Short mmCIF file of C-alpha atoms and ligand atoms in Angstrom, two decimals:
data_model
loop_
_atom_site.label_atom_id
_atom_site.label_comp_id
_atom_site.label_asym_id
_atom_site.label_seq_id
_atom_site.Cartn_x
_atom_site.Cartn_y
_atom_site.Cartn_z
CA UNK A 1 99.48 56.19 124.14
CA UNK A 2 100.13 58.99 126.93
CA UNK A 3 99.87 61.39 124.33
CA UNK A 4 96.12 60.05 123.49
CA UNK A 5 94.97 59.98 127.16
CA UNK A 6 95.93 63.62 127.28
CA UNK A 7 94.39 64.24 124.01
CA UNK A 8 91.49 62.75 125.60
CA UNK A 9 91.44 64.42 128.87
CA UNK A 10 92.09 67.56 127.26
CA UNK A 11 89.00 67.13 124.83
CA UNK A 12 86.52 65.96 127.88
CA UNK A 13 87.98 69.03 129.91
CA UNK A 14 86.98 71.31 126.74
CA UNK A 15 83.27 69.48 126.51
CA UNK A 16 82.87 70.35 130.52
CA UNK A 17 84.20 73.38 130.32
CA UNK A 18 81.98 74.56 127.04
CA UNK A 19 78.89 72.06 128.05
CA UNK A 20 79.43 74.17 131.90
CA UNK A 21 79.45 77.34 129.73
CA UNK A 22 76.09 76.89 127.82
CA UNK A 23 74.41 75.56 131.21
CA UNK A 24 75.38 78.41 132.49
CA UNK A 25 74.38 81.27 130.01
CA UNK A 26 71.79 83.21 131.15
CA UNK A 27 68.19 83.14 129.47
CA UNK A 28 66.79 86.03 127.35
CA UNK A 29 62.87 86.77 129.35
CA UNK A 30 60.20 88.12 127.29
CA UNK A 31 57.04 88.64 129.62
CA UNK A 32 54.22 89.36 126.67
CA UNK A 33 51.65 90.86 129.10
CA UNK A 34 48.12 91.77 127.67
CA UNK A 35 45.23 94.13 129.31
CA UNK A 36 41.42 93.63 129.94
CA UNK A 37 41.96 90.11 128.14
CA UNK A 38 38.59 87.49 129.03
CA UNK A 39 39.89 84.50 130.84
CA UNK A 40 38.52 82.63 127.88
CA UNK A 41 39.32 84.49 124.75
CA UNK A 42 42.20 82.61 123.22
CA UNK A 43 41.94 79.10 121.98
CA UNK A 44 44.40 77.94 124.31
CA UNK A 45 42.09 78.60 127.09
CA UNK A 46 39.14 76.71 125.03
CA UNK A 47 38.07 79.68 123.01
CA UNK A 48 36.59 78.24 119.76
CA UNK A 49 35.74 82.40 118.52
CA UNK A 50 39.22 83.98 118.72
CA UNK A 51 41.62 83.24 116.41
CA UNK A 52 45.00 82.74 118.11
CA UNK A 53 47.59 80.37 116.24
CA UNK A 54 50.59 81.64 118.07
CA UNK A 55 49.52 81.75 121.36
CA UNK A 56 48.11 78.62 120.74
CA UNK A 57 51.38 76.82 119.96
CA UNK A 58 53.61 78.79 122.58
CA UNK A 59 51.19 76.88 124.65
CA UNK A 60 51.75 73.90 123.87
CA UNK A 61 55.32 74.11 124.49
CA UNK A 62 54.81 75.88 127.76
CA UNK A 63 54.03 75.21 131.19
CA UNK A 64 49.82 76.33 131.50
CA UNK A 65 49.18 77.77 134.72
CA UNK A 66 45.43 76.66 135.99
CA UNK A 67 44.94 78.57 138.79
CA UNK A 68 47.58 82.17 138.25
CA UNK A 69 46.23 85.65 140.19
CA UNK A 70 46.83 89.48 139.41
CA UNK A 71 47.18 91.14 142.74
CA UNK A 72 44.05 92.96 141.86
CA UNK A 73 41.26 93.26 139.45
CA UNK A 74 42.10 96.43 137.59
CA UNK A 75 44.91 97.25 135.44
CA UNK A 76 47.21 99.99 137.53
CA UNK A 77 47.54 97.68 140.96
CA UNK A 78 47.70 95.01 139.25
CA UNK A 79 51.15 96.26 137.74
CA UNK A 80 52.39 97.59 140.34
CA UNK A 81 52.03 93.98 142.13
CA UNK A 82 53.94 92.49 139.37
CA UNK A 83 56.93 94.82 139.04
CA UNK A 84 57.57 95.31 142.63
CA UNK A 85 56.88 91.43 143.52
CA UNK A 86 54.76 91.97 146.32
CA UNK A 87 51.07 93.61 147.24
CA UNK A 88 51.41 97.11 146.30
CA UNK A 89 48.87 98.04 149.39
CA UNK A 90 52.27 97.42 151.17
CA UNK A 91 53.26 100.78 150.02
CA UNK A 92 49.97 102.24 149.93
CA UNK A 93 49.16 101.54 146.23
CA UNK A 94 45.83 100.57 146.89
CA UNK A 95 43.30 98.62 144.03
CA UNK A 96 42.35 101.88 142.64
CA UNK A 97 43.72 103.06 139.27
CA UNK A 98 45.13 106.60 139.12
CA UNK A 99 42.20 107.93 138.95
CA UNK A 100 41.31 109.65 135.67
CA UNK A 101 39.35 112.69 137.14
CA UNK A 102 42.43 114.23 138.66
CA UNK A 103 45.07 112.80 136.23
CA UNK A 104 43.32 115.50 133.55
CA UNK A 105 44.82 118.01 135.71
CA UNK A 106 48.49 117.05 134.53
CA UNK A 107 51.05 113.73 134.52
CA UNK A 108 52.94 116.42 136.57
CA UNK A 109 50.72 116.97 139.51
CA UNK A 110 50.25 113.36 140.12
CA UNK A 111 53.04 114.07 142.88
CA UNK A 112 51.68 110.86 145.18
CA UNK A 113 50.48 108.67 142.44
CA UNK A 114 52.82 106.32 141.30
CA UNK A 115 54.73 103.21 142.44
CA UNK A 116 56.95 105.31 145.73
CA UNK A 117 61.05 105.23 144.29
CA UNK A 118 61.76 103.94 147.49
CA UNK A 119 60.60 100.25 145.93
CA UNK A 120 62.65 98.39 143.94
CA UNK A 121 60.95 97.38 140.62
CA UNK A 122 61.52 93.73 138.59
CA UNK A 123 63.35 95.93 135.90
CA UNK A 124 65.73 97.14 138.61
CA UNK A 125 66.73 93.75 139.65
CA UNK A 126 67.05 92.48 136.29
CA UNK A 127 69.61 95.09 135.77
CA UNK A 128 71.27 94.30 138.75
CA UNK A 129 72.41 90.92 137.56
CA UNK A 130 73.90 91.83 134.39
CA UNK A 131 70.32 92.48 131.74
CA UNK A 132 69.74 95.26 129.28
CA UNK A 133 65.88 95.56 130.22
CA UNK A 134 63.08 97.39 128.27
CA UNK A 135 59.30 97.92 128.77
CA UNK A 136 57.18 98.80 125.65
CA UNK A 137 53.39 99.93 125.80
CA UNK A 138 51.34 100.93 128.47
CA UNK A 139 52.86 102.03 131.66
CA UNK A 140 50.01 103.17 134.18
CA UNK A 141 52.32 103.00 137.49
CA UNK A 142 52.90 106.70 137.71
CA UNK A 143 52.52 109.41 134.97
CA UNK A 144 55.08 112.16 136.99
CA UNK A 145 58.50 112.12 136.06
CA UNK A 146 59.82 110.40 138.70
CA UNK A 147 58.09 107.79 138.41
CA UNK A 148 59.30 106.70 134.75
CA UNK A 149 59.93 102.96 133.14
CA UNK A 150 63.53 104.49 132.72
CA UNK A 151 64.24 105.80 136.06
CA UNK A 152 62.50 102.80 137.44
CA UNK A 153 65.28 99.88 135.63
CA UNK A 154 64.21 99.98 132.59
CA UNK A 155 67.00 100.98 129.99
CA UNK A 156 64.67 101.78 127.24
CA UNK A 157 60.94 102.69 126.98
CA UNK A 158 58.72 103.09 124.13
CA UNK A 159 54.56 103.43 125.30
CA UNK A 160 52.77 105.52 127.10
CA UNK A 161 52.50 106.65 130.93
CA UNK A 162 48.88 106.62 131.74
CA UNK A 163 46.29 103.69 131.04
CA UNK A 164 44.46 103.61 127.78
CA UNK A 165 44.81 105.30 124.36
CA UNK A 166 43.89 104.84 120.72
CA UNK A 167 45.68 102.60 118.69
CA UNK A 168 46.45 104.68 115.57
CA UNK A 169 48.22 108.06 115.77
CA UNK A 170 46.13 110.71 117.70
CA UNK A 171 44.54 113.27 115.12
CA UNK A 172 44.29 115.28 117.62
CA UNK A 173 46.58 115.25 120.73
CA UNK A 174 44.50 114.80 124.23
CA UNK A 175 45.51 117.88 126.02
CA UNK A 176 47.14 115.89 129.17
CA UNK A 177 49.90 113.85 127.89
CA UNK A 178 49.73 110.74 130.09
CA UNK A 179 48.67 108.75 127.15
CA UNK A 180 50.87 110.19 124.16
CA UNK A 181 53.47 108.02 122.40
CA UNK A 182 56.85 108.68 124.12
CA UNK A 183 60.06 106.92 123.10
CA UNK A 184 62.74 107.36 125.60
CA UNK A 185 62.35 110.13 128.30
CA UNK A 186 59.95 113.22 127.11
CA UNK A 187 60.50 112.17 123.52
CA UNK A 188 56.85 112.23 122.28
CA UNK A 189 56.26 110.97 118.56
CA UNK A 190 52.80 109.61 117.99
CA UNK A 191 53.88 106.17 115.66
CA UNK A 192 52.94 104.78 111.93
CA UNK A 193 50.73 102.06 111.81
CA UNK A 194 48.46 100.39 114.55
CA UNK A 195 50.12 99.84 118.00
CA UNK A 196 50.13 96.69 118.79
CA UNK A 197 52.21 96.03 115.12
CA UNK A 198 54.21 98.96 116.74
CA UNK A 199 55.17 96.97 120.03
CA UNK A 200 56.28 94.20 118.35
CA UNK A 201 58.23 96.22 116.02
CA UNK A 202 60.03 97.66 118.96
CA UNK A 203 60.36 94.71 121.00
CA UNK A 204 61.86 92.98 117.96
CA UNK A 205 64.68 95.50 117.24
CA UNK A 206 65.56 95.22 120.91
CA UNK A 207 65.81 91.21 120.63
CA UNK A 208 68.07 92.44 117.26
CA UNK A 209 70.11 94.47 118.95
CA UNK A 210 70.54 92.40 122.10
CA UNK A 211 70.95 88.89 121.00
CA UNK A 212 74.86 88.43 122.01
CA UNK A 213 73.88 89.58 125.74
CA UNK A 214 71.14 88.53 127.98
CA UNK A 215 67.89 90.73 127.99
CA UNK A 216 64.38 91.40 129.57
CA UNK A 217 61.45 92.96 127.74
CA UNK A 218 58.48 93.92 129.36
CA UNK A 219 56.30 93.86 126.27
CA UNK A 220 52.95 95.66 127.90
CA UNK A 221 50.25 95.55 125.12
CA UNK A 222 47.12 97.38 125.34
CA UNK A 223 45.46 95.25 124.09
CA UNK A 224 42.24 94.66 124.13
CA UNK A 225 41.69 97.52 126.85
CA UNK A 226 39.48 100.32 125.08
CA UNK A 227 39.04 102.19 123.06
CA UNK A 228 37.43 99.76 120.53
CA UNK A 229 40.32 99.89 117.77
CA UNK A 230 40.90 97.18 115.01
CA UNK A 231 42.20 96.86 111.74
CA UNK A 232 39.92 96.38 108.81
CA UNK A 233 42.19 93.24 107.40
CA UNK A 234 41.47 91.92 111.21
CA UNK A 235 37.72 92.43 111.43
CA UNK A 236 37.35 90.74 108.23
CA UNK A 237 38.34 87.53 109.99
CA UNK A 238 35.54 87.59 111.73
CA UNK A 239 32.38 87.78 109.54
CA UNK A 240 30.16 86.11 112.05
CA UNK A 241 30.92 87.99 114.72
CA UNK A 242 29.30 91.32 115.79
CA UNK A 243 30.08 94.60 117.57
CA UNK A 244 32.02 94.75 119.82
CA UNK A 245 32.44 91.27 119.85
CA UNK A 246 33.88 91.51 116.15
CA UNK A 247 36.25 94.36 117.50
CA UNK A 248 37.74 92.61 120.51
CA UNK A 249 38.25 89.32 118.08
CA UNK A 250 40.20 91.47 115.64
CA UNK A 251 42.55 93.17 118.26
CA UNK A 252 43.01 89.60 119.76
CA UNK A 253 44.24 88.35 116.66
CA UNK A 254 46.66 91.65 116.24
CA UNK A 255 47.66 90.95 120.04
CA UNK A 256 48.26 87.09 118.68
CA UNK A 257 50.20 88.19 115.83
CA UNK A 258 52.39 90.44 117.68
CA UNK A 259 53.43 87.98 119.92
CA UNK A 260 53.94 85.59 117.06
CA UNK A 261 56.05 87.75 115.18
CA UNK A 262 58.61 88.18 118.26
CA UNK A 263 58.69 84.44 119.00
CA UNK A 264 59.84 84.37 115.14
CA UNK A 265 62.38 86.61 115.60
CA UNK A 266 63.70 84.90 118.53
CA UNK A 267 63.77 81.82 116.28
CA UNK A 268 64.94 83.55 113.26
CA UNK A 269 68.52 84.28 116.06
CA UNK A 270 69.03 80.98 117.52
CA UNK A 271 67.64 82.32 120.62
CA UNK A 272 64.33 80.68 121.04
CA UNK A 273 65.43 77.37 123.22
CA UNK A 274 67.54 80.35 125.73
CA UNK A 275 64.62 82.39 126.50
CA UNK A 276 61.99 82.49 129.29
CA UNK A 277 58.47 83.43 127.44
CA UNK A 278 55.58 84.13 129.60
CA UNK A 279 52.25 85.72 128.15
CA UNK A 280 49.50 86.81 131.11
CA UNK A 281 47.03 89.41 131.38
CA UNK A 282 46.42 92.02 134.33
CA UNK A 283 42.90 91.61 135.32
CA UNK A 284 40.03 90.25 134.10
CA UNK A 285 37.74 91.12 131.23
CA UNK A 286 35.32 93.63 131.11
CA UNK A 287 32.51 92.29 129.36
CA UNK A 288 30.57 94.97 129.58
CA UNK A 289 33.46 97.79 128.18
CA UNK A 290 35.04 95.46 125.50
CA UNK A 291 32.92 92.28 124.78
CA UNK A 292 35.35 89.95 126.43
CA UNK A 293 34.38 86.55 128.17
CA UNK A 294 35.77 85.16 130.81
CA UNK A 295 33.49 81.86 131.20
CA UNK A 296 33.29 79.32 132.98
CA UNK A 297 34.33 81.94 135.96
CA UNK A 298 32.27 84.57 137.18
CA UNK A 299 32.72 88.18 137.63
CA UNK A 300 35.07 90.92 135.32
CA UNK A 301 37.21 93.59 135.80
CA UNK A 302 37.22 95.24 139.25
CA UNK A 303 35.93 92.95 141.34
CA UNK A 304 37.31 89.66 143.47
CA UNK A 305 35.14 87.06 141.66
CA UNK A 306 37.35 84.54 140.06
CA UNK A 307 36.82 86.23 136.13
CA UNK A 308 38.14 89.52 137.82
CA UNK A 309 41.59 88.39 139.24
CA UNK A 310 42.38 84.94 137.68
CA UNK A 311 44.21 85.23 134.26
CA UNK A 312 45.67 83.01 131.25
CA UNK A 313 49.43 82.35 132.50
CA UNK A 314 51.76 80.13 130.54
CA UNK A 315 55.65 79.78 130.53
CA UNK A 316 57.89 78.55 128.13
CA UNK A 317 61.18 77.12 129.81
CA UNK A 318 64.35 77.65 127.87
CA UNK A 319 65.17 73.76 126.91
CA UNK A 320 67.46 72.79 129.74
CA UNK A 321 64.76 73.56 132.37
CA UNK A 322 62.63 70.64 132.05
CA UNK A 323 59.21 70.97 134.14
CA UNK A 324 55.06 69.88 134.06
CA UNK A 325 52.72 71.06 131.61
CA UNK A 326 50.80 72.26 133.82
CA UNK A 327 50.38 73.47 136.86
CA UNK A 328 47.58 73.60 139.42
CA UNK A 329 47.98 74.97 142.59
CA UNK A 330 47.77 78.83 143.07
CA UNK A 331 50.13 80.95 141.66
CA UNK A 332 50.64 84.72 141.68
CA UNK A 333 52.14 87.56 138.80
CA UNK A 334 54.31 88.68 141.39
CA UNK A 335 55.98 85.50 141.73
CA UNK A 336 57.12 86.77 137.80
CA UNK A 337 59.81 88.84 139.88
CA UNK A 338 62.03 85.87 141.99
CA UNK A 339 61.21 83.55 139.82
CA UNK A 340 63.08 85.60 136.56
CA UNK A 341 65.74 87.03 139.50
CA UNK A 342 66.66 83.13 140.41
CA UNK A 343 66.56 82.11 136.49
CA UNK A 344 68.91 84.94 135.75
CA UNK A 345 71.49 83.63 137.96
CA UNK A 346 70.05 86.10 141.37
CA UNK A 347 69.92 84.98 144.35
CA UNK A 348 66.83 85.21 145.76
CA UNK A 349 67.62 84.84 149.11
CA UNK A 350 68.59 88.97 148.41
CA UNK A 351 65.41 89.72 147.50
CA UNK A 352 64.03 91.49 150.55
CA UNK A 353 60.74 92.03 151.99
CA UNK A 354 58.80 90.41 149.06
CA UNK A 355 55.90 87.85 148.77
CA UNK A 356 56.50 86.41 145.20
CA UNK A 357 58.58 83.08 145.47
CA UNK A 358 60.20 81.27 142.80
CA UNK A 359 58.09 79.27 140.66
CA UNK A 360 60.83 77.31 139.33
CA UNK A 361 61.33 74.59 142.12
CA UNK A 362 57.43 73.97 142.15
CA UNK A 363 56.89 73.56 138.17
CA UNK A 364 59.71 71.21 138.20
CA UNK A 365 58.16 68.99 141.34
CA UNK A 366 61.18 69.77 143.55
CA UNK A 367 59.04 71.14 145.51
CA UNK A 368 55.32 69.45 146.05
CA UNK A 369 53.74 72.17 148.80
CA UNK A 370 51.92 74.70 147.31
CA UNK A 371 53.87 78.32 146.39
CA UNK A 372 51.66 80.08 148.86
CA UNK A 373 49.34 79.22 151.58
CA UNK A 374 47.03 82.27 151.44
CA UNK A 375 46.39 84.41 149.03
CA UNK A 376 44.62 88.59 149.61
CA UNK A 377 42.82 90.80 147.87
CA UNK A 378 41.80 94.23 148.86
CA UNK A 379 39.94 97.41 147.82
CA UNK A 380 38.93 99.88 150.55
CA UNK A 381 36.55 97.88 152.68
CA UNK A 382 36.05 94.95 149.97
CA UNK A 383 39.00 92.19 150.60
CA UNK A 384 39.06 88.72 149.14
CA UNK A 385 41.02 85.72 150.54
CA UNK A 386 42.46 82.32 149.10
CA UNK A 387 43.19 79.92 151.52
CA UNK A 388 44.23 76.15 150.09
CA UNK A 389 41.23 75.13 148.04
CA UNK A 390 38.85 78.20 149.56
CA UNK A 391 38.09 81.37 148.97
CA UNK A 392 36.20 84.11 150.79
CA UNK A 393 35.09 87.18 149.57
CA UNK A 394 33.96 90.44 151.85
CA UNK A 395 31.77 92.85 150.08
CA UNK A 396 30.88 96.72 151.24
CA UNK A 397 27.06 95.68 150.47
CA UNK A 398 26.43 92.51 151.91
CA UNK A 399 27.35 89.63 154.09
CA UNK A 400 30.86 87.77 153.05
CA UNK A 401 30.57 84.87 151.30
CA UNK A 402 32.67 81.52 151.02
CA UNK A 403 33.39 79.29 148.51
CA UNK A 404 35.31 76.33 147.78
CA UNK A 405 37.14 76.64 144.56
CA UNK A 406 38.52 73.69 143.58
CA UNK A 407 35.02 72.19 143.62
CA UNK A 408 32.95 75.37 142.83
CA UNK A 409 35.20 77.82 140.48
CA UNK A 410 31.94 79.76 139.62
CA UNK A 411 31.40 80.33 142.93
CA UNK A 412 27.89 79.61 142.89
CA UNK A 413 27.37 77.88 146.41
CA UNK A 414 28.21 80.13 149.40
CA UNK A 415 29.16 77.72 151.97
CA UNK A 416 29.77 79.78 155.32
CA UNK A 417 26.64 78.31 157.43
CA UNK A 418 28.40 74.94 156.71
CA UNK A 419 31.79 75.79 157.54
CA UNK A 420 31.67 78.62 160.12
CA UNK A 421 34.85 78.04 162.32
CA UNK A 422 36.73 78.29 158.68
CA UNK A 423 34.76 81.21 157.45
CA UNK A 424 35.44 83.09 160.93
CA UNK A 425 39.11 81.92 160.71
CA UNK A 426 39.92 83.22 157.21
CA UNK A 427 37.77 86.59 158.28
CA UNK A 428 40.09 86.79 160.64
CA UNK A 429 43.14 86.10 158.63
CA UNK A 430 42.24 89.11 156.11
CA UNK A 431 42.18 91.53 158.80
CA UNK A 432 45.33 90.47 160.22
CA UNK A 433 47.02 90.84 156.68
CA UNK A 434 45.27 94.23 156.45
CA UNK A 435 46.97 95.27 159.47
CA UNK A 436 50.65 95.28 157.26
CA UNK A 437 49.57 97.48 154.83
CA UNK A 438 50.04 101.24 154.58
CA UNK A 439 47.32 103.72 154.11
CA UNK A 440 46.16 104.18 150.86
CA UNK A 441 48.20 107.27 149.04
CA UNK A 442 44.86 108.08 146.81
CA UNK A 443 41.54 106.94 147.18
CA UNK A 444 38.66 106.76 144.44
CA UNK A 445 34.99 108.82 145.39
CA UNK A 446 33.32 106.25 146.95
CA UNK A 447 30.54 106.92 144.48
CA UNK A 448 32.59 104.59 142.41
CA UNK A 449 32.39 101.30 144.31
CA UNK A 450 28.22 101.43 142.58
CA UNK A 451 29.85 100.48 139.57
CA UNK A 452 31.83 97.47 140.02
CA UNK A 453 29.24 96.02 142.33
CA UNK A 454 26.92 96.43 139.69
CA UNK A 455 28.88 95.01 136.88
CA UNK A 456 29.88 92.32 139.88
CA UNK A 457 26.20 91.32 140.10
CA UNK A 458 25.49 91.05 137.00
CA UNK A 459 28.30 89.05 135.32
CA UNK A 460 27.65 86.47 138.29
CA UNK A 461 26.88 83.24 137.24
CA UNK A 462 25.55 84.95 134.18
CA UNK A 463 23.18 87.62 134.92
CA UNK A 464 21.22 86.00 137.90
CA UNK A 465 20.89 87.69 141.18
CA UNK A 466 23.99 85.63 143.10
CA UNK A 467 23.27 87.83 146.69
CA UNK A 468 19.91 86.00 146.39
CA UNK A 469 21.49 82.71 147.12
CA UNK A 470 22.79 81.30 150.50
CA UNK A 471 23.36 77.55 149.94
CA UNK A 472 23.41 74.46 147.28
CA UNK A 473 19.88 73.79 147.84
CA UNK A 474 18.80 77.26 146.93
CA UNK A 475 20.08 76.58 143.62
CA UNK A 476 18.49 74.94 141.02
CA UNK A 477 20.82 73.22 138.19
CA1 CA B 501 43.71 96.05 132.52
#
């Protein structure tokens, strides 16, 4: 009989002990991250065009983020928000891109433009708590050696440094090497195949060659930035589509496919109900560059509208982390850094001097307030703020404007004359951000700002002439 209890207690102590165990293990994180993507184009955000199977069902099983930011509308700021955690203006990484006109000098003389070494990037503190990280694809935080994916904690890097390239093997090598196929440090191979295929290739023989210890890849497509590049087997999928329209279908399907084929693999090892999936996107489409829609919001690419920085943001939960299916309250990408620190066993508490929180508490309902009171936005004199369900928007050309966005996501109805103590308020409240950020370290011609205001204009509440309105009853439904 004695003999039996202990056989007993020695059998529960074993389930504790190994049930404690598997709690315990840490998750695998794949962040599948995709550039210039519309805000509409995959059927899991009501796109009925693209073609998008995987996506589609990693959806389903994930949490859907309604309302998830980019720290800025354009693709290098917008990174360097994510992998540091916090606004990169804190360091003087302003919403401007490296800008292309001096980067054709060399990645070398770049000395200033980069995320500073003195920050410490998502891949650093991934390391720090026991992952084998790597980022594949586009970099575009710094093409000068210092500044490199494996100097900044990532253990291995296969991509590019600078922000756009063609998809196939360069015929002809561009004579500044920001954008030529690198694997490693300084190991430049231009690849077989089409890139995207390539990126999944990679990230797959990582998830191979990692699946007894935890990891974190960074998988950075870049897709569907431009140039224009598709598969013929992919544009055939599309026989009713045109143009570019046709092209930015087909490299959405090869972005879909890609992703698919790594959720497979993580399948294929037993490792799919331990890992952390996220897909996003860094900024808003730009319709007018790539054909991309990001309906019903307004705006694209480099500038504050909604369809500029609001992106497609879902997260599968490894299967002990039970949470909503969606979520609806403001969220940004560089919550992406806590939120993986804390679900990696981190502390986040140790995580100094950023403004990311963890996600996990809120998409679980532990926590009902909303992950952050105010949002900002800011490039040069044009600054955006979110405040609860508002949102207002300063402009170099005109008048700010408010909005309410819960009620008005196209931002169609300015509503400062109604609510000026509020507008004056959250005026107010930009500034006094503002006043915590560095300088900028490089600064676009001014001559520049023409363009997104343009595009701005024009992508507002589809083509008509938003500064024209001031209140509801100026518009006619
Ligand atoms: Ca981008």
């Amino acid at each position: 009989m004695i003999k039996n209890k202990t056989q007993i207690f020695f059998l529960l102590f074993v389930i504790c002990v190994c049930g404690n165990i598997h709690a315990q293990k840490k998750p695998n994180i794949i962040l599948l991250f995709a550039d210039d993507a519309g805000y509409n184009d995959f059927g899991f955000q009501g796109s009925k065009e693209m073609i998008t199977p995987n996506l589609d069902q990693l959806a389903k099983k994930s949490v859907r983020f309604k309302q998830a930011y980019v720290t800025d509308p354009t693709c290098g700021p917008s990174r360097a928000g994510l992998l540091t955690g916090k606004y990169q203006q804190r360091y003087g990484y302003e919403e401007n891109n490296v800008p292309g006109y001096m980067s054709a000098v060399s990645a070398q003389d770049n000395e200033e433009m980069g995320i500073p070494v003195s920050e410490k990037t998502i891949g650093d503190y991934m390391k720090k708590i026991g992952y084998t990280t790597a980022f594949y694809g586009k970099w575009h935080v710094g093409g000068a050696d210092r500044f490199h994916p494996t100097k900044r904690g990532f253990d291995e890097f296969y991509g590019f440094r600078g922000g756009a390239r063609d998809y196939f093997a360069y015929k002809k090598l561009p004579k500044d090497r920001l954008n030529w196929l690198e694997e490693g440090f300084g190991n430049y191979k231009e690849h077989d195949g089409y890139l995207t295929d390539v990126l999944a290739d990679q990230t797959i023989n990582f998830i191979e060659k990692n699946k007894t210890k935890p990891f974190f890849a960074f998988v950075s497509f870049n897709a569907v930035h431009t140039p224009m590049d598709a598969k013929e087997e992919d544009l055939k999928k599309f026989p009713n589509l045109k143009g570019k329209r046709k092209e930015v279908a087909a490299m959405t399907l090869a972005l879909d496919r890609a992703c698919g084929r790594i959720v497979e693999k993580l399948k294929e090892l037993g490792l799919e109900d331990n890992t952390v999936i996220v897909f996003t996107n860094d900024n808003g489409g730009p319709t007018d560059k790539n054909a991309s829609i990001n309906t019903p919001l307004s705006g694209t690419k480099s500038n504050h509208l909604e369809g500029g920085i609001r992106v497609p943001f879902i997260m599968k939960l490894p299967k002990q982390m039970k949470a909503s299916t969606t979520y609806d309250y403001p969220v940004s990408t560089f919550d992406l850094l806590p939120t993986f620190y804390a679900m990696g066993g981190g502390n986040v508490e140790e995580v100094k001097n950023i403004d990311g929180v963890d996600l996990l508490p809120y998409v679980k309902g532990e926590n009902v307030n909303r992950p952050h009171e105010s949002l900002f936005w800011r490039k040069d004199g044009r600054g955006a703020i979110r405040k609860g369900d508002w949102k207002l928007i300063r402009f170099p050309d005109r008048p700010a404007q408010l909005f309410n966005i819960v009620e008005d996501e196209k931002e169609l109805y300015d509503v400062s004359s109604e609510h000026p103590e509020l507008f004056r308020a959250m005026y107010k409240e930009l500034f006094e951000w503002e006043l915590t950020l560095e300088r900028p370290r490089w600064m676009l011609k001014k001559s520049y700002e023409k363009y997104d205001i343009d595009r701005m204009d024009k992508y507002w509440n589809k083509g008509q002439e938003k500064s024209d309105f001031n209140t509801k009853k100026d518009i006619k439904n």
